[in-house]
Amino acid sequence: MSKIKPSKGAPFARIMGVGGYRPTRVVPNEVILETIDSSDEWIRSRSGIATRHWASDEETVAAMSVEASGKAIADAGITPEQIGAVVVSTVSHFKQTPAIATEIADKIGAGKPAAFDISAGCAGFGYGLTLAKGMIVEGSAEYVLVIGVERLSDLTDLEDRATAFLFGDGAGAVIVGPSKEPQIGPTVWGSEGDKSETIKQTESWEAYRKGSPAKFPAITQEGQAVFRWAVFEMAKVAQQALDAAGITADDLDVFIPHQANERIIDSMVKTLKLPEHVTVARDVRTTGNTSAASIPLAMERLLATGEAKSGDTALVIGFGAGLVYAATVVTLP
């Protein structure tokens, strides 16, 4: 018989607070058109994007994360010292080590929490949320700070007509804490590594270090392949998340998909047969694709504008490079 005592975690977990940070510089499509042969109408019709935010030198991954985290902490009504773990999802922190999470934890005054980074692309927020839920229920942390943050402008090839207009910068954060009732449903997540070439970094850092190519690596993708996968496969995953939570589309108040492309969002809404009353996040129009930051940023905006309210039931799903995905149903803070 095992001598290990059972953990004393909370029965369930919930999102307690949310915060976001968008860089001050707003970049309209006209700026993108300076380096690619396209048009504002073409960009809007293919993606829904009109503007995006690009970070200044001072708006680093850490700086944006600290701003978003401060808002989430205040929204949750806790102190930084109560945070037991910091989980950061990003692909645009350019130091292999140490994890940017440790720097963020120190800058927000969190004391000595567990702190680590994860790399799960546009599904990163869902991955982080799932890890946080596990920590709360297992009892290794009472409150967990989950951050999705990107400076994708650093990884954008402004001469690539297929991707130059897509990406933006920003940070979104949530505090996950204990709950007496289930407010974060089971996660449906996974990967399809056989499709890893459809979204990737153009060259490895090792190749760049050796001087071939001389051009700084960027993110590239096979647009049509990604679109088909997202539209047809991710709607199935979203439905599985609804089933796992024991609800139907009629029970939803809000749908917050990864803000990759408005055409993908529209197709998912149609396939899932979401009722008219469901509020759909369309933050992509003014924020662009911010990868791991897109879901918490969209969540924060919906709550701030009153389009969604505390206690609403929301379906969230992220999907992207890997290819990886994660979907779950949550109660909004």
GROMACS .gro file of C-alpha atoms in nm:
model
  333
    1MET     CA    1   0.000   0.000   0.000
    2SER     CA    2   0.128   0.346  -0.088
    3LYS     CA    3   0.241   0.568   0.199
    4ILE     CA    4   0.183   0.885  -0.003
    5LYS     CA    5  -0.091   1.103   0.138
    6PRO     CA    6  -0.362   1.222  -0.100
    7SER     CA    7  -0.335   1.581  -0.221
    8LYS     CA    8  -0.552   1.850  -0.064
    9GLY     CA    9  -0.639   2.058  -0.366
   10ALA     CA   10  -0.964   2.229  -0.452
   11PRO     CA   11  -1.245   2.016  -0.595
   12PHE     CA   12  -1.258   2.233  -0.908
   13ALA     CA   13  -1.090   2.534  -1.071
   14ARG     CA   14  -1.212   2.856  -1.233
   15ILE     CA   15  -1.087   3.162  -1.417
   16MET     CA   16  -1.098   3.443  -1.160
   17GLY     CA   17  -0.963   3.739  -1.352
   18VAL     CA   18  -0.843   3.841  -1.697
   19GLY     CA   19  -0.615   4.114  -1.829
   20GLY     CA   20  -0.475   4.221  -2.164
   21TYR     CA   21  -0.214   4.447  -2.316
   22ARG     CA   22  -0.202   4.572  -2.674
   23PRO     CA   23   0.099   4.773  -2.795
   24THR     CA   24   0.036   5.141  -2.849
   25ARG     CA   25   0.125   5.138  -3.220
   26VAL     CA   26  -0.172   5.054  -3.442
   27VAL     CA   27  -0.072   4.934  -3.789
   28PRO     CA   28  -0.335   4.961  -4.067
   29ASN     CA   29  -0.330   4.751  -4.382
   30GLU     CA   30  -0.188   5.046  -4.574
   31VAL     CA   31   0.145   4.996  -4.398
   32ILE     CA   32   0.151   4.628  -4.494
   33LEU     CA   33   0.082   4.721  -4.857
   34GLU     CA   34   0.412   4.909  -4.871
   35THR     CA   35   0.597   4.577  -4.897
   36ILE     CA   36   0.354   4.337  -5.066
   37ASP     CA   37   0.150   4.348  -5.386
   38SER     CA   38  -0.204   4.335  -5.251
   39SER     CA   39  -0.493   4.559  -5.149
   40ASP     CA   40  -0.685   4.653  -4.838
   41GLU     CA   41  -0.995   4.488  -4.982
   42TRP     CA   42  -0.808   4.163  -5.050
   43ILE     CA   43  -0.665   4.148  -4.696
   44ARG     CA   44  -1.002   4.218  -4.536
   45SER     CA   45  -1.187   3.968  -4.754
   46ARG     CA   46  -0.932   3.691  -4.690
   47SER     CA   47  -0.875   3.746  -4.318
   48GLY     CA   48  -1.109   4.012  -4.179
   49ILE     CA   49  -0.807   4.207  -4.055
   50ALA     CA   50  -0.810   4.586  -4.080
   51THR     CA   51  -0.542   4.672  -3.823
   52ARG     CA   52  -0.298   4.505  -3.586
   53HIS     CA   53  -0.070   4.621  -3.303
   54TRP     CA   54   0.310   4.609  -3.327
   55ALA     CA   55   0.534   4.642  -3.025
   56SER     CA   56   0.803   4.904  -2.977
   57ASP     CA   57   1.150   4.820  -2.846
   58GLU     CA   58   1.026   4.893  -2.495
   59GLU     CA   59   0.721   4.669  -2.531
   60THR     CA   60   0.909   4.346  -2.480
   61VAL     CA   61   0.756   4.003  -2.419
   62ALA     CA   62   0.821   4.051  -2.048
   63ALA     CA   63   0.695   4.411  -2.034
   64MET     CA   64   0.367   4.329  -2.212
   65SER     CA   65   0.319   4.025  -1.989
   66VAL     CA   66   0.371   4.227  -1.672
   67GLU     CA   67   0.107   4.480  -1.783
   68ALA     CA   68  -0.149   4.211  -1.869
   69SER     CA   69  -0.072   4.018  -1.550
   70GLY     CA   70  -0.122   4.322  -1.329
   71LYS     CA   71  -0.471   4.371  -1.472
   72ALA     CA   72  -0.558   4.002  -1.428
   73ILE     CA   73  -0.436   4.000  -1.068
   74ALA     CA   74  -0.639   4.311  -0.985
   75ASP     CA   75  -0.944   4.165  -1.161
   76ALA     CA   76  -0.913   3.845  -0.957
   77GLY     CA   77  -0.884   4.035  -0.629
   78ILE     CA   78  -0.569   3.858  -0.511
   79THR     CA   79  -0.213   3.973  -0.441
   80PRO     CA   80   0.094   3.872  -0.644
   81GLU     CA   81   0.232   3.691  -0.339
   82GLN     CA   82  -0.057   3.444  -0.353
   83ILE     CA   83   0.042   3.317  -0.699
   84GLY     CA   84   0.189   2.968  -0.675
   85ALA     CA   85   0.279   2.918  -1.042
   86VAL     CA   86   0.336   3.124  -1.356
   87VAL     CA   87   0.285   2.956  -1.693
   88VAL     CA   88   0.380   3.149  -2.007
   89SER     CA   89   0.295   3.036  -2.359
   90THR     CA   90   0.504   3.205  -2.628
   91VAL     CA   91   0.707   3.133  -2.940
   92SER     CA   92   0.866   3.477  -2.958
   93HIS     CA   93   1.092   3.482  -2.650
   94PHE     CA   94   1.430   3.453  -2.818
   95LYS     CA   95   1.636   3.323  -2.526
   96GLN     CA   96   1.659   2.947  -2.498
   97THR     CA   97   1.705   2.985  -2.123
   98PRO     CA   98   1.607   3.102  -1.868
   99ALA     CA   99   1.230   3.085  -1.913
  100ILE     CA  100   1.071   3.429  -1.947
  101ALA     CA  101   0.818   3.315  -1.684
  102THR     CA  102   1.083   3.350  -1.413
  103GLU     CA  103   1.152   3.712  -1.507
  104ILE     CA  104   0.782   3.793  -1.519
  105ALA     CA  105   0.721   3.629  -1.181
  106ASP     CA  106   0.993   3.844  -1.028
  107LYS     CA  107   0.875   4.167  -1.189
  108ILE     CA  108   0.516   4.128  -1.067
  109GLY     CA  109   0.636   4.053  -0.713
  110ALA     CA  110   0.509   3.697  -0.701
  111GLY     CA  111   0.775   3.572  -0.461
  112LYS     CA  112   0.903   3.225  -0.549
  113PRO     CA  113   0.637   3.052  -0.758
  114ALA     CA  114   0.692   2.767  -0.999
  115ALA     CA  115   0.758   2.937  -1.332
  116PHE     CA  116   0.801   2.791  -1.679
  117ASP     CA  117   0.737   2.849  -2.048
  118ILE     CA  118   0.550   2.628  -2.291
  119SER     CA  119   0.559   2.625  -2.671
  120ALA     CA  120   0.224   2.524  -2.814
  121GLY     CA  121   0.170   2.798  -3.071
  122CYS     CA  122  -0.184   2.924  -3.107
  123ALA     CA  123  -0.314   2.649  -2.877
  124GLY     CA  124  -0.079   2.763  -2.601
  125PHE     CA  125  -0.340   2.938  -2.389
  126GLY     CA  126  -0.555   2.624  -2.379
  127TYR     CA  127  -0.254   2.415  -2.285
  128GLY     CA  128  -0.160   2.657  -2.008
  129LEU     CA  129  -0.516   2.674  -1.877
  130THR     CA  130  -0.530   2.295  -1.858
  131LEU     CA  131  -0.201   2.276  -1.669
  132ALA     CA  132  -0.322   2.543  -1.428
  133LYS     CA  133  -0.646   2.358  -1.363
  134GLY     CA  134  -0.446   2.046  -1.280
  135MET     CA  135  -0.226   2.235  -1.033
  136ILE     CA  136  -0.527   2.379  -0.853
  137VAL     CA  137  -0.707   2.046  -0.822
  138GLU     CA  138  -0.389   1.857  -0.734
  139GLY     CA  139  -0.305   2.112  -0.467
  140SER     CA  140   0.041   2.223  -0.580
  141ALA     CA  141  -0.078   2.584  -0.620
  142GLU     CA  142  -0.377   2.780  -0.498
  143TYR     CA  143  -0.360   3.045  -0.772
  144VAL     CA  144  -0.192   3.016  -1.110
  145LEU     CA  145  -0.111   3.296  -1.354
  146VAL     CA  146  -0.146   3.185  -1.718
  147ILE     CA  147  -0.007   3.418  -1.985
  148GLY     CA  148  -0.022   3.406  -2.363
  149VAL     CA  149   0.218   3.658  -2.514
  150GLU     CA  150   0.370   3.719  -2.855
  151ARG     CA  151   0.581   3.966  -3.051
  152LEU     CA  152   0.506   3.806  -3.386
  153SER     CA  153   0.614   4.121  -3.568
  154ASP     CA  154   0.967   3.996  -3.496
  155LEU     CA  155   0.890   3.675  -3.686
  156THR     CA  156   0.702   3.827  -3.978
  157ASP     CA  157   0.843   3.840  -4.330
  158LEU     CA  158   0.695   4.164  -4.457
  159GLU     CA  159   0.761   4.055  -4.817
  160ASP     CA  160   0.564   3.730  -4.782
  161ARG     CA  161   0.228   3.806  -4.943
  162ALA     CA  162   0.066   3.505  -4.769
  163THR     CA  163   0.152   3.603  -4.411
  164ALA     CA  164   0.273   3.964  -4.392
  165PHE     CA  165  -0.073   4.095  -4.302
  166LEU     CA  166  -0.165   3.828  -4.046
  167PHE     CA  167   0.036   3.876  -3.731
  168GLY     CA  168   0.017   4.114  -3.439
  169ASP     CA  169   0.167   4.157  -3.093
  170GLY     CA  170   0.015   4.154  -2.746
  171ALA     CA  171  -0.029   3.976  -2.416
  172GLY     CA  172  -0.330   3.823  -2.241
  173ALA     CA  173  -0.336   3.680  -1.891
  174VAL     CA  174  -0.575   3.504  -1.655
  175ILE     CA  175  -0.568   3.401  -1.292
  176VAL     CA  176  -0.690   3.047  -1.230
  177GLY     CA  177  -0.798   2.961  -0.876
  178PRO     CA  178  -1.008   2.723  -0.667
  179SER     CA  179  -1.379   2.668  -0.717
  180LYS     CA  180  -1.655   2.474  -0.542
  181GLU     CA  181  -1.821   2.390  -0.873
  182PRO     CA  182  -1.684   2.303  -1.218
  183GLN     CA  183  -1.610   2.620  -1.415
  184ILE     CA  184  -1.341   2.483  -1.647
  185GLY     CA  185  -1.455   2.181  -1.843
  186PRO     CA  186  -1.253   1.883  -1.964
  187THR     CA  187  -0.996   1.975  -2.228
  188VAL     CA  188  -1.001   1.814  -2.570
  189TRP     CA  189  -0.646   1.854  -2.697
  190GLY     CA  190  -0.399   1.684  -2.924
  191SER     CA  191  -0.153   1.713  -3.208
  192GLU     CA  192  -0.109   1.611  -3.571
  193GLY     CA  193   0.266   1.613  -3.622
  194ASP     CA  194   0.237   1.476  -3.974
  195LYS     CA  195   0.112   1.824  -4.070
  196SER     CA  196   0.394   2.014  -3.897
  197GLU     CA  197   0.523   2.157  -4.226
  198THR     CA  198   0.202   2.354  -4.287
  199ILE     CA  199   0.291   2.618  -4.023
  200LYS     CA  200   0.656   2.655  -3.936
  201GLN     CA  201   0.959   2.876  -3.887
  202THR     CA  202   1.133   2.914  -4.222
  203GLU     CA  203   1.475   2.808  -4.094
  204SER     CA  204   1.621   2.680  -3.768
  205TRP     CA  205   1.825   2.907  -3.543
  206GLU     CA  206   2.121   2.678  -3.605
  207ALA     CA  207   2.100   2.736  -3.980
  208TYR     CA  208   2.072   3.110  -3.924
  209ARG     CA  209   2.373   3.105  -3.690
  210LYS     CA  210   2.578   2.935  -3.961
  211GLY     CA  211   2.480   3.206  -4.208
  212SER     CA  212   2.244   3.014  -4.432
  213PRO     CA  213   2.010   3.181  -4.486
  214ALA     CA  214   2.130   3.529  -4.406
  215LYS     CA  215   1.769   3.649  -4.372
  216PHE     CA  216   1.623   3.632  -4.020
  217PRO     CA  217   1.384   3.335  -3.983
  218ALA     CA  218   1.012   3.404  -4.005
  219ILE     CA  219   0.683   3.219  -3.972
  220THR     CA  220   0.541   3.076  -4.290
  221GLN     CA  221   0.238   2.864  -4.365
  222GLU     CA  222   0.053   2.678  -4.638
  223GLY     CA  223  -0.259   2.890  -4.623
  224GLN     CA  224  -0.509   2.666  -4.800
  225ALA     CA  225  -0.401   2.353  -4.612
  226VAL     CA  226  -0.426   2.532  -4.278
  227PHE     CA  227  -0.764   2.678  -4.369
  228ARG     CA  228  -0.909   2.339  -4.462
  229TRP     CA  229  -0.772   2.175  -4.148
  230ALA     CA  230  -0.903   2.449  -3.921
  231VAL     CA  231  -1.248   2.461  -4.079
  232PHE     CA  232  -1.316   2.089  -4.103
  233GLU     CA  233  -1.118   1.936  -3.817
  234MET     CA  234  -1.136   2.204  -3.547
  235ALA     CA  235  -1.515   2.225  -3.562
  236LYS     CA  236  -1.513   1.856  -3.467
  237VAL     CA  237  -1.281   1.926  -3.174
  238ALA     CA  238  -1.502   2.213  -3.060
  239GLN     CA  239  -1.803   1.984  -3.065
  240GLN     CA  240  -1.611   1.725  -2.864
  241ALA     CA  241  -1.538   1.991  -2.601
  242LEU     CA  242  -1.910   2.073  -2.579
  243ASP     CA  243  -1.989   1.702  -2.541
  244ALA     CA  244  -1.721   1.659  -2.275
  245ALA     CA  245  -1.868   1.948  -2.076
  246GLY     CA  246  -2.215   1.795  -2.104
  247ILE     CA  247  -2.371   2.088  -2.287
  248THR     CA  248  -2.496   2.174  -2.635
  249ALA     CA  249  -2.445   2.476  -2.857
  250ASP     CA  250  -2.778   2.610  -2.729
  251ASP     CA  251  -2.630   2.632  -2.378
  252LEU     CA  252  -2.348   2.861  -2.489
  253ASP     CA  253  -2.339   3.235  -2.434
  254VAL     CA  254  -2.003   3.308  -2.595
  255PHE     CA  255  -1.768   3.153  -2.854
  256ILE     CA  256  -1.400   3.254  -2.832
  257PRO     CA  257  -1.198   3.078  -3.101
  258HIS     CA  258  -0.834   3.151  -3.177
  259GLN     CA  259  -0.830   3.475  -3.373
  260ALA     CA  260  -0.654   3.340  -3.681
  261ASN     CA  261  -0.884   3.442  -3.962
  262GLU     CA  262  -1.243   3.566  -3.969
  263ARG     CA  263  -1.336   3.330  -4.252
  264ILE     CA  264  -1.231   3.036  -4.033
  265ILE     CA  265  -1.437   3.177  -3.745
  266ASP     CA  266  -1.743   3.218  -3.970
  267SER     CA  267  -1.711   2.863  -4.101
  268MET     CA  268  -1.683   2.719  -3.749
  269VAL     CA  269  -1.992   2.911  -3.636
  270LYS     CA  270  -2.184   2.768  -3.930
  271THR     CA  271  -2.059   2.410  -3.882
  272LEU     CA  272  -2.132   2.415  -3.507
  273LYS     CA  273  -2.474   2.564  -3.580
  274LEU     CA  274  -2.435   2.824  -3.308
  275PRO     CA  275  -2.761   3.002  -3.221
  276GLU     CA  276  -2.804   3.374  -3.289
  277HIS     CA  277  -2.779   3.457  -2.920
  278VAL     CA  278  -2.416   3.335  -2.895
  279THR     CA  279  -2.165   3.621  -2.892
  280VAL     CA  280  -1.872   3.544  -3.121
  281ALA     CA  281  -1.529   3.700  -3.060
  282ARG     CA  282  -1.398   3.885  -3.365
  283ASP     CA  283  -1.098   4.058  -3.213
  284VAL     CA  284  -0.897   3.955  -3.520
  285ARG     CA  285  -1.034   4.256  -3.706
  286THR     CA  286  -0.831   4.506  -3.503
  287THR     CA  287  -0.570   4.288  -3.331
  288GLY     CA  288  -0.470   4.039  -3.600
  289ASN     CA  289  -0.339   3.693  -3.518
  290THR     CA  290  -0.150   3.708  -3.188
  291SER     CA  291  -0.110   3.330  -3.151
  292ALA     CA  292  -0.108   3.230  -2.781
  293ALA     CA  293  -0.233   3.574  -2.676
  294SER     CA  294  -0.540   3.580  -2.900
  295ILE     CA  295  -0.794   3.400  -2.679
  296PRO     CA  296  -0.727   3.587  -2.352
  297LEU     CA  297  -0.708   3.918  -2.541
  298ALA     CA  298  -1.043   3.847  -2.708
  299MET     CA  299  -1.192   3.738  -2.375
  300GLU     CA  300  -1.072   4.056  -2.205
  301ARG     CA  301  -1.218   4.277  -2.478
  302LEU     CA  302  -1.559   4.105  -2.476
  303LEU     CA  303  -1.587   4.154  -2.100
  304ALA     CA  304  -1.460   4.513  -2.114
  305THR     CA  305  -1.710   4.613  -2.385
  306GLY     CA  306  -2.002   4.433  -2.221
  307GLU     CA  307  -2.051   4.199  -2.517
  308ALA     CA  308  -1.995   3.919  -2.265
  309LYS     CA  309  -2.054   3.921  -1.893
  310SER     CA  310  -1.932   3.748  -1.579
  311GLY     CA  311  -2.087   3.405  -1.543
  312ASP     CA  312  -2.138   3.349  -1.915
  313THR     CA  313  -2.062   3.003  -2.051
  314ALA     CA  314  -1.795   3.020  -2.322
  315LEU     CA  315  -1.641   2.772  -2.562
  316VAL     CA  316  -1.272   2.845  -2.625
  317ILE     CA  317  -1.055   2.671  -2.884
  318GLY     CA  318  -0.699   2.734  -2.999
  319PHE     CA  319  -0.524   2.569  -3.292
  320GLY     CA  320  -0.204   2.621  -3.485
  321ALA     CA  321   0.158   2.525  -3.546
  322GLY     CA  322   0.244   2.168  -3.461
  323LEU     CA  323  -0.027   2.114  -3.562
  324VAL     CA  324  -0.175   2.134  -3.212
  325TYR     CA  325  -0.513   2.218  -3.066
  326ALA     CA  326  -0.697   2.258  -2.735
  327ALA     CA  327  -1.064   2.328  -2.663
  328THR     CA  328  -1.266   2.357  -2.346
  329VAL     CA  329  -1.578   2.517  -2.200
  330VAL     CA  330  -1.531   2.780  -1.928
  331THR     CA  331  -1.733   3.013  -1.712
  332LEU     CA  332  -1.620   3.371  -1.772
  333PRO     CA  333  -1.482   3.557  -1.468
   0.00000   0.00000   0.00000
